[in-house]
Coordinates of C-alpha atoms and ligand atoms in Angstrom, one line a residue:
X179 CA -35.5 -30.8 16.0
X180 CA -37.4 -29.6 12.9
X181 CA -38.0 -33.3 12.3
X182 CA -40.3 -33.0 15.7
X183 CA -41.8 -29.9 15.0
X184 CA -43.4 -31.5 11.9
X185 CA -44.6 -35.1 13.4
X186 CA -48.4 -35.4 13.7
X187 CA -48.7 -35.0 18.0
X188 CA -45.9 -32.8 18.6
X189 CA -48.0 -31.7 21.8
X190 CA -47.6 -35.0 23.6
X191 CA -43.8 -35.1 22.9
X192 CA -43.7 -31.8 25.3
X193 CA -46.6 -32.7 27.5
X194 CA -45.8 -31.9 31.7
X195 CA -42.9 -29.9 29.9
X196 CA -43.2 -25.8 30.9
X197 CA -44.7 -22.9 28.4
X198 CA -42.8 -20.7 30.0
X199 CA -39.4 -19.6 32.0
X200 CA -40.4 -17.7 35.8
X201 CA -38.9 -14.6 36.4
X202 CA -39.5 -13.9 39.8
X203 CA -38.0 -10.8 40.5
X204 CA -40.5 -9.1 38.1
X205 CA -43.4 -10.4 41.0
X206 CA -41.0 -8.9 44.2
X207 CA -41.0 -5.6 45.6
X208 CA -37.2 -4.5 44.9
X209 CA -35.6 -5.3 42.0
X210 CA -32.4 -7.2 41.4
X211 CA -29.6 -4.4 41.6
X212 CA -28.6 -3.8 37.7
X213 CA -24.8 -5.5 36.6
X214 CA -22.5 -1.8 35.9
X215 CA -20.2 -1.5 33.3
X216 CA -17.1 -2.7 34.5
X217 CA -15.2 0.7 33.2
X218 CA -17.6 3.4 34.2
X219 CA -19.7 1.6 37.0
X220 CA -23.0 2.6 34.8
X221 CA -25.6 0.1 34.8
X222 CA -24.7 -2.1 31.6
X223 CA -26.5 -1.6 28.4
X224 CA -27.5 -3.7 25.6
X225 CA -25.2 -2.6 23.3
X226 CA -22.0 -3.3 26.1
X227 CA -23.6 -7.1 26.4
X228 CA -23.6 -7.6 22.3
X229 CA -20.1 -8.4 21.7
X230 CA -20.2 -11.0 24.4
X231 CA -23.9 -12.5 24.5
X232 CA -27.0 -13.5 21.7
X233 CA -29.7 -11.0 21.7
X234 CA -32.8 -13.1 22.6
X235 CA -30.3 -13.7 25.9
X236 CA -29.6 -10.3 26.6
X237 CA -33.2 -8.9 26.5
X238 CA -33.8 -11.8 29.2
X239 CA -31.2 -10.7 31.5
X240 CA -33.3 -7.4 32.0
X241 CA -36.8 -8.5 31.7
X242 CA -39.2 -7.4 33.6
X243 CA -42.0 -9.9 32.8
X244 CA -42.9 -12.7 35.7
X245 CA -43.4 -15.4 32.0
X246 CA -40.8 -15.7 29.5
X247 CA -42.7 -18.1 26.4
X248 CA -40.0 -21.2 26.0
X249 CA -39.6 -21.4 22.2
X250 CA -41.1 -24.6 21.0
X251 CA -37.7 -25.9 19.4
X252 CA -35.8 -25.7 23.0
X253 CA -39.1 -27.4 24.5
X254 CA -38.8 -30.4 21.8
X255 CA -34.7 -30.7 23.0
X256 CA -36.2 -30.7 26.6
X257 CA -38.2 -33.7 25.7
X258 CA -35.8 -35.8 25.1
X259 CA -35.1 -36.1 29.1
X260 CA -37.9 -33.9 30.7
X261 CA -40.1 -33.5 32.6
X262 CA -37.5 -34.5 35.3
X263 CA -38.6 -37.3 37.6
X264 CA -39.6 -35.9 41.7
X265 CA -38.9 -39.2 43.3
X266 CA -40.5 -39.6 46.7
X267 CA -36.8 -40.9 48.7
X268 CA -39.2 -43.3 51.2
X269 CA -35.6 -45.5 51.7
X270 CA -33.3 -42.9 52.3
X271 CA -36.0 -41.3 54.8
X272 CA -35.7 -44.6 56.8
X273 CA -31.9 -44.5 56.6
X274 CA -32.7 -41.0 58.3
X275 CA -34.9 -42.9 60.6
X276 CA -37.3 -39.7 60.1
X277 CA -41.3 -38.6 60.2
X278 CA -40.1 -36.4 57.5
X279 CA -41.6 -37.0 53.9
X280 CA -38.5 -36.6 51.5
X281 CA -38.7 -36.0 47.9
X282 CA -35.6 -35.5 45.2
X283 CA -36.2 -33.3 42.5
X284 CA -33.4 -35.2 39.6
X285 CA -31.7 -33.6 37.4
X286 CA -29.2 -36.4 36.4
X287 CA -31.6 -37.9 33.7
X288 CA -30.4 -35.4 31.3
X289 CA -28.2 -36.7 28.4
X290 CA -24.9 -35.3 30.3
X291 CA -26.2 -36.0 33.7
X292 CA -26.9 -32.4 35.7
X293 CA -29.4 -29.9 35.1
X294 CA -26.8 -27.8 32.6
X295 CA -28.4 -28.8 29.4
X296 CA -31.6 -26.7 30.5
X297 CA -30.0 -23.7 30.2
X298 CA -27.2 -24.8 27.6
X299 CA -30.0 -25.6 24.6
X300 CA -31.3 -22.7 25.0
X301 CA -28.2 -20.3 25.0
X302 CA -27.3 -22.8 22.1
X303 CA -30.8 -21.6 20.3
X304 CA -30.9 -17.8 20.9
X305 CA -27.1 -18.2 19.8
X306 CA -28.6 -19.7 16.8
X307 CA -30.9 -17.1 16.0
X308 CA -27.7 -14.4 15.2
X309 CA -26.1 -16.7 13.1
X310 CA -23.2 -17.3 15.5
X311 CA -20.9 -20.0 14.3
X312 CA -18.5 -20.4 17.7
X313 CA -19.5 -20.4 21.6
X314 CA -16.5 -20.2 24.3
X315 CA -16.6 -20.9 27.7
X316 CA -15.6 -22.1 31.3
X317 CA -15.8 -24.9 32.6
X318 CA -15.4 -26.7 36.5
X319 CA -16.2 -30.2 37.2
X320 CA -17.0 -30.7 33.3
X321 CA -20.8 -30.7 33.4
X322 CA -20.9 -27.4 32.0
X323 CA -18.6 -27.7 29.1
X324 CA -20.5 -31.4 28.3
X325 CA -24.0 -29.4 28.4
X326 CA -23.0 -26.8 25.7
X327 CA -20.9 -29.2 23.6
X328 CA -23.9 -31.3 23.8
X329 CA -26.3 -28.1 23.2
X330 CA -24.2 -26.8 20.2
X331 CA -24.0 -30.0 18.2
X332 CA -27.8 -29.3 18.3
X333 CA -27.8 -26.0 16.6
X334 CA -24.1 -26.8 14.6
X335 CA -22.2 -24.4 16.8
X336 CA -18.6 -24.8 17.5
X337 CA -17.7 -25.0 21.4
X338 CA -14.6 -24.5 22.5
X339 CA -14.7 -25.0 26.6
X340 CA -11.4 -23.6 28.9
X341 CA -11.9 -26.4 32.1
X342 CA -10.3 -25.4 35.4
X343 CA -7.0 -27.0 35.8
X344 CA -7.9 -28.8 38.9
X345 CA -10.7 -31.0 37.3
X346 CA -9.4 -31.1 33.6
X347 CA -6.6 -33.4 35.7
X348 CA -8.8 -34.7 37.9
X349 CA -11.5 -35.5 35.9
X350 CA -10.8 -36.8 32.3
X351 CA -13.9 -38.5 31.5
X352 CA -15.9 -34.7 31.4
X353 CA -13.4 -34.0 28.5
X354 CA -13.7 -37.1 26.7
X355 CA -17.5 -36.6 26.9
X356 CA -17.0 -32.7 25.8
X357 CA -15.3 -34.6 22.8
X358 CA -17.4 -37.0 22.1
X359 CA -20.3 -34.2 21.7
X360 CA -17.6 -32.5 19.0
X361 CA -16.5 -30.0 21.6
X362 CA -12.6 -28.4 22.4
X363 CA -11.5 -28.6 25.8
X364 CA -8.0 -26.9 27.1
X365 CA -7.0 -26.4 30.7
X366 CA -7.1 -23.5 32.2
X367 CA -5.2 -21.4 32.9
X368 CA -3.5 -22.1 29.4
X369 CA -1.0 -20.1 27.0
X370 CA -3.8 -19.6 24.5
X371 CA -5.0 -15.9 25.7
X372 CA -3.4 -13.2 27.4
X373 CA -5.2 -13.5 30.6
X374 CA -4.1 -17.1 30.9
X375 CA -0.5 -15.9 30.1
X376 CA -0.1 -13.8 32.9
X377 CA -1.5 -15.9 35.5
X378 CA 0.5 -18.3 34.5
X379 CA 3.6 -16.1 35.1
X380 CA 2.6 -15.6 38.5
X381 CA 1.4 -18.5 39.6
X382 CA 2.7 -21.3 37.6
X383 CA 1.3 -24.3 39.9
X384 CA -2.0 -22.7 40.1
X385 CA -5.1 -25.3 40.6
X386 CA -7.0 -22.5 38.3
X387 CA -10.4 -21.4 39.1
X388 CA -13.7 -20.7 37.6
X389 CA -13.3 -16.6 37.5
X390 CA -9.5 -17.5 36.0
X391 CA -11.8 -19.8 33.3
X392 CA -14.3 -17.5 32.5
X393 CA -11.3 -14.3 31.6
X394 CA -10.0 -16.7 29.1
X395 CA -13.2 -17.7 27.3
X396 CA -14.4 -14.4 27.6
X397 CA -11.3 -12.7 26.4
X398 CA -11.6 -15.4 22.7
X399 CA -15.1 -14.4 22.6
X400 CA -14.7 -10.5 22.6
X401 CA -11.8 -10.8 19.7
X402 CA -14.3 -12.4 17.1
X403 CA -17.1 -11.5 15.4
X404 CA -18.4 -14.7 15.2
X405 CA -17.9 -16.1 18.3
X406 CA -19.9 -15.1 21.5
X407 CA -19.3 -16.5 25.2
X408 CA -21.5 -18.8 27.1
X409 CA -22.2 -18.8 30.6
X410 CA -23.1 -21.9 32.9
X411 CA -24.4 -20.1 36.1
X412 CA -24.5 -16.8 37.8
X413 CA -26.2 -14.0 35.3
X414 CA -29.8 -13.9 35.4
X415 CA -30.8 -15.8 32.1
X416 CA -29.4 -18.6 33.1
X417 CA -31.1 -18.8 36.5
X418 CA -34.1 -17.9 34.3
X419 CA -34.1 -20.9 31.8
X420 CA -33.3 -23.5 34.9
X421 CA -36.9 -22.9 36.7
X422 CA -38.2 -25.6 34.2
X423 CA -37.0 -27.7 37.6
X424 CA -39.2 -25.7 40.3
X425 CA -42.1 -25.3 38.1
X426 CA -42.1 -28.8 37.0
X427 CA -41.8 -29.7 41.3
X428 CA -44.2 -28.1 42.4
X429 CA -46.6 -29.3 40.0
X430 CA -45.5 -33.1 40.5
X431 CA -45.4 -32.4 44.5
X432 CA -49.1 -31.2 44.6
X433 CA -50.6 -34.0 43.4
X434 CA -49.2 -36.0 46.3
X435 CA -48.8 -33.0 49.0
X436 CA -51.8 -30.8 48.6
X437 CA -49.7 -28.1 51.3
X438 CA -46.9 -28.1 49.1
X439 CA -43.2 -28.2 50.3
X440 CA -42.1 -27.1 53.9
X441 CA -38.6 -26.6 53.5
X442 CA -36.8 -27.3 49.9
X443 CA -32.7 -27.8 50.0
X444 CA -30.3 -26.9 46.8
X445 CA -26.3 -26.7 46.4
X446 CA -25.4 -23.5 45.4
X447 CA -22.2 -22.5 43.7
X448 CA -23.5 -20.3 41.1
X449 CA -26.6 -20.5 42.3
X450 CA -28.6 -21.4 39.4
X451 CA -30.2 -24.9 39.8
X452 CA -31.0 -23.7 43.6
X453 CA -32.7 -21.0 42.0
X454 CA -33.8 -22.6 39.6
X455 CA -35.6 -24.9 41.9
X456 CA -36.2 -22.8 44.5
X457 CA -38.0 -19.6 42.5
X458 CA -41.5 -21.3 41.4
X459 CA -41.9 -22.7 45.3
X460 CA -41.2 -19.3 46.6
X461 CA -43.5 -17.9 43.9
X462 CA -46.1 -19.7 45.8
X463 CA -44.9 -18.5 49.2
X464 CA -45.6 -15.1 48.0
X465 CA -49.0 -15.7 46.5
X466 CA -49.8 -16.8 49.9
X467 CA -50.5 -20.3 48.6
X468 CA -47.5 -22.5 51.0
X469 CA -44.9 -21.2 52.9
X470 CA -41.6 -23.0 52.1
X471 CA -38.1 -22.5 53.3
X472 CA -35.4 -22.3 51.0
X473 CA -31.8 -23.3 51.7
X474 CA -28.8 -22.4 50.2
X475 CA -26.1 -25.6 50.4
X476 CA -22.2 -24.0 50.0
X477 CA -19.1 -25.7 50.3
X478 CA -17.1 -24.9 53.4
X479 CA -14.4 -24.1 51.2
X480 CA -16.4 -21.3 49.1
X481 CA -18.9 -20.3 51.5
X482 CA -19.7 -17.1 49.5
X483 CA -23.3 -16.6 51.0
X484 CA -22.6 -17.3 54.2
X485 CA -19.0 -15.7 54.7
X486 CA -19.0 -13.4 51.5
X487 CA -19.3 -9.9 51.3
X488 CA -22.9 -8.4 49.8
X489 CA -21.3 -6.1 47.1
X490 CA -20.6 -5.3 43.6
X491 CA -17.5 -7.3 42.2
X492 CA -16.4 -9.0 39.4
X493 CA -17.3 -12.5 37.8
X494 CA -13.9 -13.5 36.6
X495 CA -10.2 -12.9 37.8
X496 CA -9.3 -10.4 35.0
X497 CA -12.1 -7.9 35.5
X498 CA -13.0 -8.0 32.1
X499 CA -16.8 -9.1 33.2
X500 CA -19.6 -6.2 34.4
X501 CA -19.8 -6.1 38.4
X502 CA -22.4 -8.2 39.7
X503 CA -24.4 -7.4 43.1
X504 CA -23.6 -10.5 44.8
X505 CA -22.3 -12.4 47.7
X506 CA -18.6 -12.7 46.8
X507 CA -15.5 -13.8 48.3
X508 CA -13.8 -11.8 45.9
X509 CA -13.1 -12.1 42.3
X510 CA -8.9 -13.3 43.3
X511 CA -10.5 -16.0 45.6
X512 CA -8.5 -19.9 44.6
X513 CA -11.1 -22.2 46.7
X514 CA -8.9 -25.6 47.6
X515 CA -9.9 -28.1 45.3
X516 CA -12.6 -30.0 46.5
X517 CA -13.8 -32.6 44.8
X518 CA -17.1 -30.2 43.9
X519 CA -15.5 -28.4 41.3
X520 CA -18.6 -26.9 40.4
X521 CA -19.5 -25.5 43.0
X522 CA -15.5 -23.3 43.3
X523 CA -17.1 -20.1 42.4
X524 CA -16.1 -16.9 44.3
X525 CA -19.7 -15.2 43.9
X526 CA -23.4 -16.1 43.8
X527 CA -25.9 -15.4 41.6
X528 CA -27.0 -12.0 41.9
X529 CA -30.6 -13.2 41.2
X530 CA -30.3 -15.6 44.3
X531 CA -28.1 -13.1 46.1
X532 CA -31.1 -11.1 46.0
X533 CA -33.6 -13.5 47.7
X534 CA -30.8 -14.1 50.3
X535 CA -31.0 -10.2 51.4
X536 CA -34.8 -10.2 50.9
X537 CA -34.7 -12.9 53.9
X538 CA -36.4 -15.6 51.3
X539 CA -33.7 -17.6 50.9
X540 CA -30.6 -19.1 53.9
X541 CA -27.3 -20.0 53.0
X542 CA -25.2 -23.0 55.0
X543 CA -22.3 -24.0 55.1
X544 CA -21.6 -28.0 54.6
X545 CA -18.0 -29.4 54.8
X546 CA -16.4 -31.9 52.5
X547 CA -16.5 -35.3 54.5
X548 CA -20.1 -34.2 55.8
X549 CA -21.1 -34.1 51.9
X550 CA -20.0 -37.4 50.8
X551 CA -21.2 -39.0 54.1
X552 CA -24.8 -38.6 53.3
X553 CA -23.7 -38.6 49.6
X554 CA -23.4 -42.3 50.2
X555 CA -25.9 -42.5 52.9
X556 CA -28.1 -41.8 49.7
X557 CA -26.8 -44.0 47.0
X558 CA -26.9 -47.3 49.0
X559 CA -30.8 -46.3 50.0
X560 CA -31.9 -44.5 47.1
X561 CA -29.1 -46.2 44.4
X562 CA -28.8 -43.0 42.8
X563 CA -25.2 -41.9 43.2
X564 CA -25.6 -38.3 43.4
X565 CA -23.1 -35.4 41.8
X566 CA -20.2 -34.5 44.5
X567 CA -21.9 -31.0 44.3
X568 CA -25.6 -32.2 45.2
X569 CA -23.9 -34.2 47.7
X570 CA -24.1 -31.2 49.8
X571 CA -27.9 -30.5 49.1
X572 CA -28.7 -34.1 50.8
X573 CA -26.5 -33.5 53.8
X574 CA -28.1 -30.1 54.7
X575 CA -31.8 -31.7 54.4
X576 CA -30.1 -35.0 56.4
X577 CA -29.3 -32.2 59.1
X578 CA -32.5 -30.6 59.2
X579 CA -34.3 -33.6 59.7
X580 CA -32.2 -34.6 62.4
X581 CA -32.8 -31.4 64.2
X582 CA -35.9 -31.2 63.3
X583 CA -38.0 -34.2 63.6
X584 CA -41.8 -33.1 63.2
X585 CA -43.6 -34.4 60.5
X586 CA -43.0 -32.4 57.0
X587 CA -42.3 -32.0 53.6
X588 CA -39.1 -31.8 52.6
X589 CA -37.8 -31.3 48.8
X590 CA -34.2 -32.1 47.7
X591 CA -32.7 -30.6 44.2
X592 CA -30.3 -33.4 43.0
X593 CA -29.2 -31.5 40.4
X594 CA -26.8 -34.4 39.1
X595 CA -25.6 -37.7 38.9
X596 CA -22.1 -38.7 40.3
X597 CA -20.9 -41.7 38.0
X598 CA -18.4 -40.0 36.3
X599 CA -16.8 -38.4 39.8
X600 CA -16.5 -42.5 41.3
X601 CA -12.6 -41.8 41.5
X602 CA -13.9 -38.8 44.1
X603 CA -16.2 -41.9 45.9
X604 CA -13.3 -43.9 45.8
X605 CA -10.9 -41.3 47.1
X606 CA -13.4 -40.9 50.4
X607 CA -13.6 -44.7 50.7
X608 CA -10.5 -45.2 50.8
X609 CA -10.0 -42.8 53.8
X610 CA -8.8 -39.8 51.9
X611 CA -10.9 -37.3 53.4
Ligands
PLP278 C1 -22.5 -26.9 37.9 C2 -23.2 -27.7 38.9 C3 -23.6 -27.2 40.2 C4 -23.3 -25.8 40.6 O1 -23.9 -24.8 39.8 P1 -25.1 -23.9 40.2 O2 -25.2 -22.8 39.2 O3 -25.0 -23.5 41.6 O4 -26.3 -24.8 40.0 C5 -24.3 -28.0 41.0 N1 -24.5 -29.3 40.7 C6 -24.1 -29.9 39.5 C7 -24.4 -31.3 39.2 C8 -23.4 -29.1 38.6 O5 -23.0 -29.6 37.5

């Protein structure tokens, strides 16, 4: 990336690419409630995040500034696959047979295929910065653990990625990839770390989970100097880094809508590339400039905005991350396991969370078959075949439309692409579910 830094136009490599990240809780009334220390229920410091998390990362969990500059070396990565296309979906409007105007904000041009790397480079950078020579984490479907295996052979960081049980099985190509990039991958739970131990003596068949994941990673982290954790969703930095996606849409959608968006749809398992869309077009909403809805696309099987409970808990299984405000369904929750993986989480960004309680943002609920119904609806109109998790993003904004047939604008975040989850297509072809 030095190598662009130095070439003789490095401006038109990053042209249509953001200056900055958009923090929009530093532009709403209330702030986001602060994460407690999960000992003494104090709101976290600094100093409690350092063992686990870069500095540069930690000072943007608890900004307070609406702009965050995007350091010119995590722009120059972003232009190898951004700015991100907004693709006005005119076929998959008349599959819809709809007076709606549709347009898909795409993630899946990334090198990995989902919006991940946006946030992955830059933990990967700040990481960087301290000299930090190992990153752990957690992954679901993959995508994750591909994005920051791809973001540390960047910056010569070490990854080593723990992937829930259920898709590390399912889905071997996400490991190969991790691989491929120089990454580790075990399943998880696995008999490397304590945590794993013991939930492997009480439940030995488990499926795993994301919160069973993230104890493992977190727990490697915490025991060595060198190595800090990496997270793919959820804390507020990450949301932070992924509204590359809104600001880019919005720009891209007013040249063609001068009224901006009506309604804009997102899957949300985490919560971050909803949010990350989502945030600049609500920015506008408050500046009085459009007036969008924003929905919130959960699995019926972790419906943790619309069936959760609004409180503090924790992020992963063994308590060992601070409590998070958020819509949970409790950190011991073991989502079935749907062919989504990424979007099994038990809680919701407290960021997002946030918007949800502030009325700005709905959540609802979208079952399985639904998904992949309009999932395929959309690939044999648009060709694109969409992540199983955006899958549910397209069948929300299929329903609206259906109810609601008046002419508007209606924005999609297809925050991935699905080739690497066909056996899941093929599974639902062949009558499976
Ligand atoms: C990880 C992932 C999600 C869910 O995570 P969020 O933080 O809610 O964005 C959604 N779509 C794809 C393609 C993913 O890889």
């Amino acid at each position: 990336m030095s190598q662009h830094a130095e070439t003789a136009h490095p401006d038109l490599l990053t042209v249509g690419i953001p200056t900055h990240w958009y923090n929009l809780a530093a532009e709403l009334d209330a702030p986001i409630p602060p994460h407690l220390h999960p000992g003494t229920r104090e709101p976290v410091t600094p100093a409690d995040l350092a063992p686990l998390f870069a500095s540069g990362l930690i000072a943007q969990e608890v900004s307070t500034e609406a702009y965050i500059p995007i350091p010119e070396p995590v722009r120059e990565i972003y232009a190898m696959w951004r700015p991100a296309p907004l693709i006005r979906a005119r076929r998959f409007e008349q599959a819809l047979n709809t007076g709606a105007r549709i347009y898909v904000k795409y993630e899946g041009v990334s090198p990995v295929g989902s919006h991940k790397t946006n946030s992955a480079v830059a933990q990967a950078y700040y990481n960087s910065l301290d000299g930090v020579r190992k990153l752990t984490t957690e992954t679901g479907a993959g995508q994750w653990g591909s994005a920051l295996s791809f973001a540390g052979a960047q910056f010569g960081i070490d990854v080593e990625v723990w992937q829930v049980r259920a898709s590390y099985d399912s889905k071997p190509y996400r490991g190969y990839l991790m691989r491929t990039y120089g990454g580790t991958v075990h399943p998880s739970p696995s008999t490397l770390t304590e945590a794993g131990r013991a939930i492997l003596a009480k439940t030995p068949n488990t499926t795993g989970s994301l919160g069973m994941a993230v104890s493992e990673a977190v727990e490697v982290a915490a025991a060595d100097p060198d190595t800090r954790y990496a997270l793919g969703s959820v804390l507020n930095h990450v949301v932070l880094h992924q509204t590359v996606i809104g600001q880019e849409a919005v720009e891209q959608l007013a040249a063609v809508e001068p009224g901006g968006a009506d309604v804009v749809f997102g899957c949300a398992g985490g919560g971050s590339n909803l949010a990350g869309l989502a945030f600049p077009f609500l920015r506008e909403k408050i500046h009085g400039r459009s007036n969008p809805r924003v929905v919130a696309a959960e699995p019926s099987a972790c419906p943790s905005i619309t069936q959760g409970e609004y409180r503090y808990d924790h992020g992963d299984v063994a308590g060992l991350t601070p409590l998070l405000k958020m819509h949970t369904l409790g950190m011991d929750f073991v989502p079935d396991p749907i062919h989504a993986g990424g979007l099994r989480y038990h809680g919701m960004a407290p960021a997002l969370s946030h918007t949800v309680e502030l009325g700005l943002v709905q959540g609802v609920a979208i079952g399985q078959h639904e998904a992949f119904t309009a999932g395929i609806q959309f690939a044999r109109s648009q060709g694109i075949v969409p992540a199983p998790e955006a899958t549910h993003a397209i069948a929300a904004a299929a329903a609206h439309v259906a109810d609601d047939p008046t002419e508007q604008v209606v924005v999609i975040g297809l925050s991935g692409h699905g080739q690497l989850d066909l056996p899941a297509y093929a599974e639902f072809l062949d009558g499976n579910f």
